[in-house]
Tab-separated table of C-alpha atoms and ligand atoms in Angstrom:
chain	number	residue	atom	x	y	z
A	1	MET	CA	136.113	-17.898	68.254
A	2	PRO	CA	132.772	-16.636	69.513
A	3	SER	CA	130.501	-19.591	70.107
A	4	ALA	CA	127.065	-19.860	68.600
A	5	THR	CA	125.656	-19.574	72.114
A	6	ALA	CA	127.349	-16.257	72.708
A	7	LEU	CA	125.762	-14.877	69.594
A	8	LYS	CA	122.343	-16.336	69.860
A	9	HIS	CA	120.744	-13.339	71.553
A	10	ARG	CA	121.562	-11.038	68.725
A	11	PRO	CA	118.557	-9.962	66.685
A	12	ARG	CA	117.890	-12.463	63.990
A	13	PRO	CA	118.034	-11.320	60.416
A	14	THR	CA	114.796	-11.235	58.518
A	15	SER	CA	116.533	-11.515	55.192
A	16	VAL	CA	116.956	-14.620	53.077
A	17	PRO	CA	120.350	-15.621	51.698
A	18	SER	CA	120.121	-13.633	48.495
A	19	LYS	CA	119.786	-10.317	50.349
A	20	ARG	CA	122.908	-8.521	51.423
A	21	LYS	CA	122.557	-5.970	54.134
A	22	THR	CA	125.911	-4.373	54.469
A	23	HIS	CA	127.550	-4.925	51.178
A	24	ALA	CA	127.645	-1.318	50.092
A	25	LEU	CA	131.352	-2.020	49.959
A	26	ALA	CA	130.682	-4.220	46.961
A	27	THR	CA	130.894	-1.165	44.752
A	28	THR	CA	134.593	-1.137	45.456
A	29	ALA	CA	134.862	-4.831	44.705
A	30	HIS	CA	137.486	-4.454	42.030
A	31	GLY	CA	140.876	-5.053	43.526
A	32	ARG	CA	139.425	-5.790	46.935
A	33	GLU	CA	138.283	-9.197	47.984
A	34	ARG	CA	135.550	-10.119	50.394
A	35	ASN	CA	136.838	-11.134	53.811
A	36	CYS	CA	135.934	-14.765	53.801
A	37	SER	CA	137.010	-17.744	55.849
A	38	VAL	CA	136.267	-20.109	52.966
A	39	ALA	CA	138.664	-18.167	50.755
A	40	ARG	CA	141.312	-18.175	53.479
A	41	THR	CA	141.027	-21.933	53.884
A	42	VAL	CA	140.863	-22.502	50.150
A	43	GLY	CA	143.962	-20.343	49.833
A	44	ILE	CA	145.756	-23.214	51.546
A	45	LEU	CA	143.902	-26.249	50.173
A	46	SER	CA	143.488	-25.198	46.541
A	47	ASP	CA	147.201	-25.606	46.067
A	48	ALA	CA	147.222	-29.263	45.026
A	49	TRP	CA	150.701	-29.952	46.385
A	50	ALA	CA	149.964	-28.406	49.754
A	51	PHE	CA	146.755	-30.389	50.003
A	52	LEU	CA	148.481	-33.672	49.104
A	53	VAL	CA	151.175	-33.093	51.696
A	54	ILE	CA	148.555	-32.475	54.397
A	55	ARG	CA	146.598	-35.550	53.331
A	56	GLU	CA	149.658	-37.794	53.587
A	57	ALA	CA	150.313	-36.384	57.055
A	58	PHE	CA	146.832	-37.584	58.063
A	59	PHE	CA	147.851	-41.030	56.844
A	60	GLY	CA	150.898	-40.880	59.098
A	61	ALA	CA	153.673	-39.393	56.977
A	62	ARG	CA	156.113	-37.276	58.940
A	63	ARG	CA	159.424	-37.386	57.177
A	64	PHE	CA	160.580	-35.622	54.074
A	65	GLU	CA	161.398	-38.853	52.230
A	66	THR	CA	158.030	-40.349	53.108
A	67	PHE	CA	156.171	-37.424	51.596
A	68	ARG	CA	158.468	-37.441	48.617
A	69	SER	CA	158.154	-41.125	47.795
A	70	ALA	CA	154.372	-41.159	48.288
A	71	LEU	CA	153.738	-38.158	46.062
A	72	GLY	CA	156.638	-38.194	43.637
A	73	LEU	CA	157.282	-34.518	44.228
A	74	PRO	CA	160.533	-32.842	43.209
A	75	ARG	CA	162.641	-32.063	46.271
A	76	ALA	CA	162.563	-28.305	45.789
A	77	THR	CA	158.767	-28.266	45.440
A	78	LEU	CA	158.292	-30.391	48.531
A	79	THR	CA	160.728	-28.310	50.574
A	80	ALA	CA	158.914	-25.129	49.551
A	81	ARG	CA	155.500	-26.556	50.457
A	82	LEU	CA	156.615	-27.945	53.812
A	83	ASN	CA	158.256	-24.658	54.743
A	84	ASN	CA	155.242	-22.693	53.624
A	85	LEU	CA	152.817	-24.918	55.536
A	86	THR	CA	155.048	-24.604	58.603
A	87	GLN	CA	154.932	-20.820	58.274
A	88	GLN	CA	151.172	-20.962	57.984
A	89	GLY	CA	150.946	-22.949	61.201
A	90	ILE	CA	149.755	-26.245	59.664
A	91	PHE	CA	152.953	-28.149	60.459
A	92	ARG	CA	155.586	-27.825	63.139
A	93	GLN	CA	159.085	-29.091	62.688
A	94	VAL	CA	160.365	-31.462	65.348
A	95	HIS	CA	163.934	-32.735	65.448
A	96	TYR	CA	164.266	-36.509	65.060
A	97	ALA	CA	166.320	-36.734	68.209
A	98	GLU	CA	168.234	-34.492	70.586
A	99	GLY	CA	171.002	-32.799	68.632
A	100	SER	CA	169.816	-34.152	65.266
A	101	SER	CA	169.659	-31.640	62.459
A	102	ARG	CA	166.937	-33.587	60.641
A	103	VAL	CA	163.336	-32.716	61.268
A	104	GLU	CA	159.972	-34.411	61.129
A	105	TYR	CA	156.870	-32.539	60.062
A	106	ARG	CA	153.978	-32.938	62.455
A	107	LEU	CA	150.527	-31.471	62.119
A	108	THR	CA	149.823	-28.706	64.612
A	109	LYS	CA	146.446	-28.334	66.323
A	110	ALA	CA	145.310	-26.172	63.419
A	111	GLY	CA	146.606	-28.793	60.984
A	112	LEU	CA	144.860	-31.671	62.774
A	113	ASP	CA	141.715	-29.571	62.832
A	114	LEU	CA	141.600	-29.735	59.022
A	115	TYR	CA	140.390	-33.301	59.488
A	116	PRO	CA	136.675	-32.375	59.852
A	117	PRO	CA	136.565	-30.286	56.630
A	118	PHE	CA	138.468	-33.100	54.894
A	119	MET	CA	135.761	-35.494	56.066
A	120	ALA	CA	133.074	-33.214	54.651
A	121	LEU	CA	134.892	-33.052	51.302
A	122	MET	CA	135.383	-36.818	51.397
A	123	GLN	CA	131.668	-37.425	51.872
A	124	PHE	CA	130.871	-35.195	48.916
A	125	GLY	CA	133.344	-37.162	46.796
A	126	ASP	CA	131.891	-40.461	48.051
A	127	ARG	CA	128.365	-39.351	47.172
A	128	TRP	CA	129.035	-37.972	43.706
A	129	LEU	CA	132.388	-38.926	42.316
A	130	THR	CA	133.642	-42.388	43.197
A	131	GLY	CA	131.572	-44.210	40.554
A	132	LYS	CA	131.352	-47.991	40.430
A	133	LYS	CA	134.428	-48.575	42.560
A	134	GLY	CA	132.803	-46.935	45.559
A	135	PRO	CA	134.497	-45.020	48.378
A	136	PRO	CA	138.198	-45.825	48.900
A	137	LEU	CA	137.839	-45.589	52.696
A	138	GLN	CA	135.389	-46.973	55.173
A	139	LEU	CA	135.119	-44.940	58.365
A	140	ILE	CA	134.352	-46.164	61.859
A	141	HIS	CA	133.611	-43.607	64.562
A	142	ALA	CA	135.461	-44.686	67.696
A	143	ASP	CA	133.037	-42.812	69.971
A	144	CYS	CA	130.071	-44.990	68.988
A	145	GLY	CA	131.807	-47.893	67.226
A	146	LYS	CA	129.561	-47.575	64.177
A	147	GLU	CA	130.333	-47.205	60.516
A	148	CYS	CA	130.092	-43.513	59.967
A	149	LYS	CA	129.324	-41.133	57.133
A	150	PRO	CA	130.109	-37.742	58.653
A	151	ILE	CA	127.632	-34.923	58.082
A	152	VAL	CA	127.921	-31.177	58.573
A	153	GLY	CA	125.509	-30.233	61.325
A	154	CYS	CA	124.232	-27.228	63.216
A	155	SER	CA	126.096	-26.707	66.492
A	156	ALA	CA	122.825	-25.845	68.239
A	157	CYS	CA	120.478	-28.667	67.187
A	158	LEU	CA	122.936	-31.142	65.548
A	159	LYS	CA	120.732	-31.555	62.481
A	160	GLN	CA	122.375	-31.652	59.070
A	161	VAL	CA	122.533	-28.179	57.492
A	162	ASN	CA	121.770	-27.275	53.888
A	163	PRO	CA	121.640	-24.002	51.939
A	164	VAL	CA	117.828	-23.808	52.054
A	165	ASP	CA	117.676	-24.123	55.838
A	166	SER	CA	120.461	-21.651	56.544
A	167	SER	CA	120.725	-17.901	56.245
A	168	TYR	CA	123.631	-15.615	56.866
A	169	ARG	CA	124.525	-12.099	57.793
A	170	ASP	CA	127.759	-10.188	58.088
A	171	GLY	CA	129.799	-11.150	61.124
A	172	PRO	CA	132.252	-8.956	63.050
A	173	GLY	CA	135.018	-9.578	60.499
A	174	ALA	CA	132.958	-8.633	57.425
A	175	GLY	CA	134.316	-6.235	54.837
A	176	ARG	CA	136.844	-6.231	52.047
A	177	THR	CA	140.591	-6.261	52.034
A	178	PRO	CA	142.829	-5.093	49.208
A	179	VAL	CA	144.145	-7.961	47.163
A	180	ARG	CA	147.864	-8.412	47.254
A	181	GLY	CA	149.396	-8.141	43.818
A	182	THR	CA	150.863	-11.602	43.503
A	183	LYS	CA	147.653	-13.441	44.275
A	184	ARG	CA	145.807	-12.384	41.137
A	185	SER	CA	148.587	-12.985	38.731
A	186	ARG	CA	149.557	-16.407	40.007
A	187	ARG	CA	148.756	-19.115	37.540
A	188	ALA	CA	146.195	-21.612	38.679
A	189	SER	CA	147.514	-25.047	39.500
A	190	ASP	CA	146.375	-27.906	37.310
A	191	PRO	CA	143.384	-29.566	39.042
A	192	SER	CA	144.452	-33.011	37.818
A	193	GLN	CA	147.415	-32.782	40.214
A	194	PHE	CA	144.997	-33.445	43.056
A	195	MET	CA	144.693	-37.007	41.771
A	196	ARG	CA	148.298	-37.962	42.447
A	197	GLY	CA	149.030	-40.786	44.838
A	198	ARG	CA	146.423	-42.846	46.615
A	199	PRO	CA	142.715	-43.017	45.671
A	200	SER	CA	140.979	-40.271	47.616
A	201	SER	CA	137.489	-38.823	47.617
A	202	VAL	CA	138.850	-35.577	49.064
A	203	SER	CA	141.111	-35.303	46.012
A	204	LEU	CA	138.164	-36.002	43.730
A	205	SER	CA	136.133	-33.237	45.373
A	206	LEU	CA	138.952	-30.718	45.222
A	207	SER	CA	139.770	-31.548	41.603
A	208	VAL	CA	136.141	-31.097	40.576
A	209	MET	CA	136.046	-27.683	42.199
A	210	GLY	CA	139.403	-26.785	40.735
A	211	ASP	CA	141.343	-23.688	41.596
A	212	LYS	CA	140.718	-20.827	43.965
A	213	TRP	CA	138.646	-18.876	41.431
A	214	SER	CA	136.298	-21.811	41.009
A	215	PHE	CA	135.819	-22.048	44.781
A	216	LEU	CA	135.031	-18.354	44.912
A	217	VAL	CA	132.519	-18.635	42.070
A	218	ILE	CA	130.793	-21.461	43.986
A	219	ARG	CA	130.837	-19.380	47.160
A	220	GLU	CA	129.202	-16.426	45.388
A	221	ALA	CA	126.498	-18.775	44.093
A	222	PHE	CA	125.734	-19.794	47.681
A	223	LEU	CA	125.559	-16.089	48.559
A	224	GLY	CA	122.823	-15.719	45.930
A	225	VAL	CA	124.734	-14.592	42.828
A	226	ARG	CA	123.473	-16.022	39.512
A	227	ARG	CA	124.399	-13.634	36.737
A	228	PHE	CA	127.668	-13.253	34.926
A	229	ASP	CA	128.105	-9.516	35.500
A	230	ARG	CA	127.432	-9.898	39.178
A	231	PHE	CA	129.977	-12.703	39.580
A	232	ALA	CA	132.468	-10.525	37.719
A	233	ALA	CA	131.778	-7.474	39.887
A	234	GLU	CA	131.803	-9.338	43.215
A	235	LEU	CA	135.032	-11.156	42.476
A	236	GLY	CA	136.855	-8.561	40.394
A	237	ILE	CA	137.618	-11.403	38.001
A	238	ALA	CA	138.491	-10.938	34.327
A	239	PRO	CA	135.595	-11.964	32.036
A	240	ASN	CA	137.646	-14.544	30.150
A	241	ILE	CA	138.729	-16.248	33.375
A	242	LEU	CA	135.157	-16.184	34.692
A	243	THR	CA	133.821	-17.716	31.447
A	244	ASP	CA	136.448	-20.415	31.647
A	245	ARG	CA	135.655	-21.292	35.267
A	246	LEU	CA	131.875	-21.251	34.755
A	247	ASN	CA	132.160	-23.517	31.714
A	248	ARG	CA	134.399	-25.866	33.618
A	249	LEU	CA	132.005	-25.994	36.568
A	250	ILE	CA	129.082	-26.679	34.190
A	251	ASP	CA	131.118	-29.432	32.594
A	252	ARG	CA	131.798	-30.979	36.012
A	253	GLY	CA	128.107	-30.893	36.961
A	254	ILE	CA	128.315	-28.169	39.635
A	255	PHE	CA	126.426	-25.472	37.711
A	256	LYS	CA	123.688	-25.455	35.104
A	257	LYS	CA	122.907	-22.653	32.689
A	258	LYS	CA	119.393	-21.281	32.474
A	259	LYS	CA	118.155	-18.722	29.977
A	260	TYR	CA	116.372	-15.773	31.559
A	261	GLN	CA	116.121	-13.432	28.576
A	262	ASP	CA	115.698	-13.919	24.817
A	263	LEU	CA	116.803	-10.662	23.225
A	264	PRO	CA	119.673	-10.520	23.685
A	265	GLU	CA	120.081	-14.049	24.983
A	266	ARG	CA	121.158	-14.067	28.599
A	267	TYR	CA	121.797	-16.884	31.016
A	268	GLU	CA	121.883	-17.408	34.717
A	269	TYR	CA	124.247	-19.810	36.379
A	270	ARG	CA	122.612	-21.935	39.019
A	271	LEU	CA	123.960	-24.641	41.268
A	272	THR	CA	122.784	-28.151	40.376
A	273	GLU	CA	121.735	-30.597	43.103
A	274	MET	CA	125.328	-31.779	43.129
A	275	GLY	CA	126.541	-28.193	43.394
A	276	LYS	CA	124.178	-27.461	46.285
A	277	ASP	CA	125.546	-30.519	48.057
A	278	LEU	CA	128.886	-28.702	48.344
A	279	TYR	CA	127.337	-26.481	51.003
A	280	GLY	CA	128.439	-28.693	53.892
A	281	SER	CA	132.035	-28.810	52.656
A	282	LEU	CA	132.156	-25.075	52.112
A	283	VAL	CA	130.809	-24.169	55.539
A	284	ALA	CA	133.070	-26.768	57.165
A	285	MET	CA	136.043	-25.063	55.484
A	286	MET	CA	134.648	-21.721	56.546
A	287	ALA	CA	134.431	-22.886	60.160
A	288	TRP	CA	138.093	-23.907	60.049
A	289	GLY	CA	139.037	-20.492	58.660
A	290	ASP	CA	136.952	-18.841	61.371
A	291	ARG	CA	138.735	-20.833	64.066
A	292	TRP	CA	142.279	-20.366	62.856
A	293	LEU	CA	142.543	-17.426	60.492
A	294	SER	CA	139.961	-14.849	61.483
A	295	HIS	CA	141.382	-13.578	64.778
A	296	GLY	CA	138.095	-14.306	66.538
A	297	GLU	CA	136.123	-12.181	64.084
A	298	PRO	CA	134.250	-14.369	61.616
A	299	PRO	CA	133.270	-12.475	58.446
A	300	LEU	CA	129.981	-14.352	58.167
A	301	GLN	CA	127.477	-15.474	60.782
A	302	LEU	CA	125.196	-18.361	59.891
A	303	THR	CA	121.715	-18.933	61.242
A	304	HIS	CA	119.928	-22.265	61.099
A	305	LYS	CA	116.351	-21.453	60.167
A	306	ALA	CA	115.235	-24.947	61.125
A	307	CYS	CA	115.995	-24.320	64.819
A	308	GLY	CA	116.202	-20.529	64.792
A	309	LYS	CA	119.698	-20.374	66.298
A	310	ASP	CA	122.983	-18.969	65.126
A	311	PHE	CA	125.348	-21.834	64.528
A	312	THR	CA	128.878	-22.922	63.876
A	313	PRO	CA	129.114	-25.701	61.292
A	314	LYS	CA	130.217	-28.942	62.966
A	315	VAL	CA	131.331	-32.101	61.244
A	316	ILE	CA	129.598	-34.847	63.196
A	317	CYS	CA	128.949	-38.577	63.042
A	318	ASP	CA	125.678	-39.381	61.271
A	319	LYS	CA	124.980	-42.132	63.819
A	320	CYS	CA	125.717	-40.576	67.237
A	321	ARG	CA	125.975	-36.867	66.242
A	322	ARG	CA	129.181	-36.429	68.205
A	323	PRO	CA	132.080	-34.510	66.619
A	324	VAL	CA	134.397	-36.184	64.183
A	325	THR	CA	138.079	-35.522	64.876
A	326	ALA	CA	141.427	-36.838	63.672
A	327	HIS	CA	141.655	-38.851	66.874
A	328	ASN	CA	138.270	-40.508	67.099
A	329	MET	CA	137.967	-41.950	63.609
A	330	LYS	CA	139.230	-45.301	62.459
A	331	TYR	CA	139.349	-46.236	58.856
A	332	ARG	CA	139.623	-49.269	56.669
A	333	LEU	CA	141.346	-48.915	53.314
A	334	LYS	CA	139.578	-50.379	50.300
A	335	TYR	CA	142.805	-50.441	48.319
A	336	ASP	CA	146.288	-51.825	48.755
A	337	PRO	CA	148.286	-49.214	50.660
A	338	HIS	CA	151.615	-50.725	49.591
A	339	ALA	CA	151.104	-49.263	46.152
A	340	TYR	CA	151.134	-45.755	47.623
A	341	GLU	CA	153.009	-45.852	50.901
A	342	ALA	CA	156.663	-46.501	50.344
A	343	ASP	CA	158.022	-45.909	53.805
A	344	SER	CA	157.703	-47.610	57.184
A	345	ASP	CA	156.792	-44.201	58.581
A	346	TYR	CA	153.180	-44.950	57.658
A	347	GLY	CA	150.850	-46.559	60.108
A	348	ARG	CA	153.134	-45.730	63.003
A	349	VAL	CA	151.447	-42.485	63.804
A	350	ALA	CA	148.313	-42.415	61.679
A	351	PRO	CA	145.334	-41.625	63.817
A	352	GLY	CA	142.932	-44.465	63.975
A	353	ARG	CA	143.938	-46.978	61.341
A	354	ILE	CA	142.109	-50.248	61.920
B	401	ZN	ZN1	119.972	-25.955	64.247
B	402	ZN	ZN1	129.394	-41.920	66.109
């Protein structure tokens, strides 16, 4: 991954986020999707089962039966997800003991590195979605010993980033790639599945965003798209699916509709304050995709206008501004884990439980 420092001497773009410089390719949008690290990451996390399996691994689950009892998944479904996530490099299979045919599923480096984007999604859920009960987890950053609410910061100046303060331009991996046939026809998973098992703000965030199409609609909004036809053209999405996703996102408080023309009546779709607050989570997911799925060629380069430098989004502690990782966070559960964790596997290997 090229560091922000390596890129900082490139000429800075003069454009604001709504301007695209090299998207002439957009005319061929239909059937080709934008190279995008958010989409690549979402491709993994928007599958509710896959996400839940990864989440339980962060809580210390390693064995098939542990995952199964915590999530109530059918065996065949769980086997398919674990194999798929192993193929994608999120898990590695380790034999219980020498000569044993049974395997444990352990997060790889790439898998453990999903922790920072999970933290960003968790904070969004804590801010907007947990209601009266409040956040299910309290986090303590081991590096500074303080209670921590991770933020997504600029790698150059460590200040929190937001969509107003950041601009973007095409990176070395920009462009479009033909969509593989199966991806478009696959039925979206039911967002309520994210809510299985333990209380989780990450689940709340993912269920509000919904399926992969919804993520992509939100991404386009951050890239400056506001009108129906433009969303449809950029994403190559069928109008009925787009209408459905936009209505759902309005219903969940992510978008608001604003009339811009009377005859005929036409509306723009704009992110609400809550919707704009997804920026940190999206760029944190993008950074993960850049690190692990982009072969060193990020499709998008971000610039932090506040400090003038190109940056990589970093999930950092709001108190000491040092990085948040799976190994330097401790957490306190605000619920009874026995209701959700059926196996002694838990707690044995979970990073940082207090
Ligand atoms: Zn900065
Ligand atoms: Zn800290």
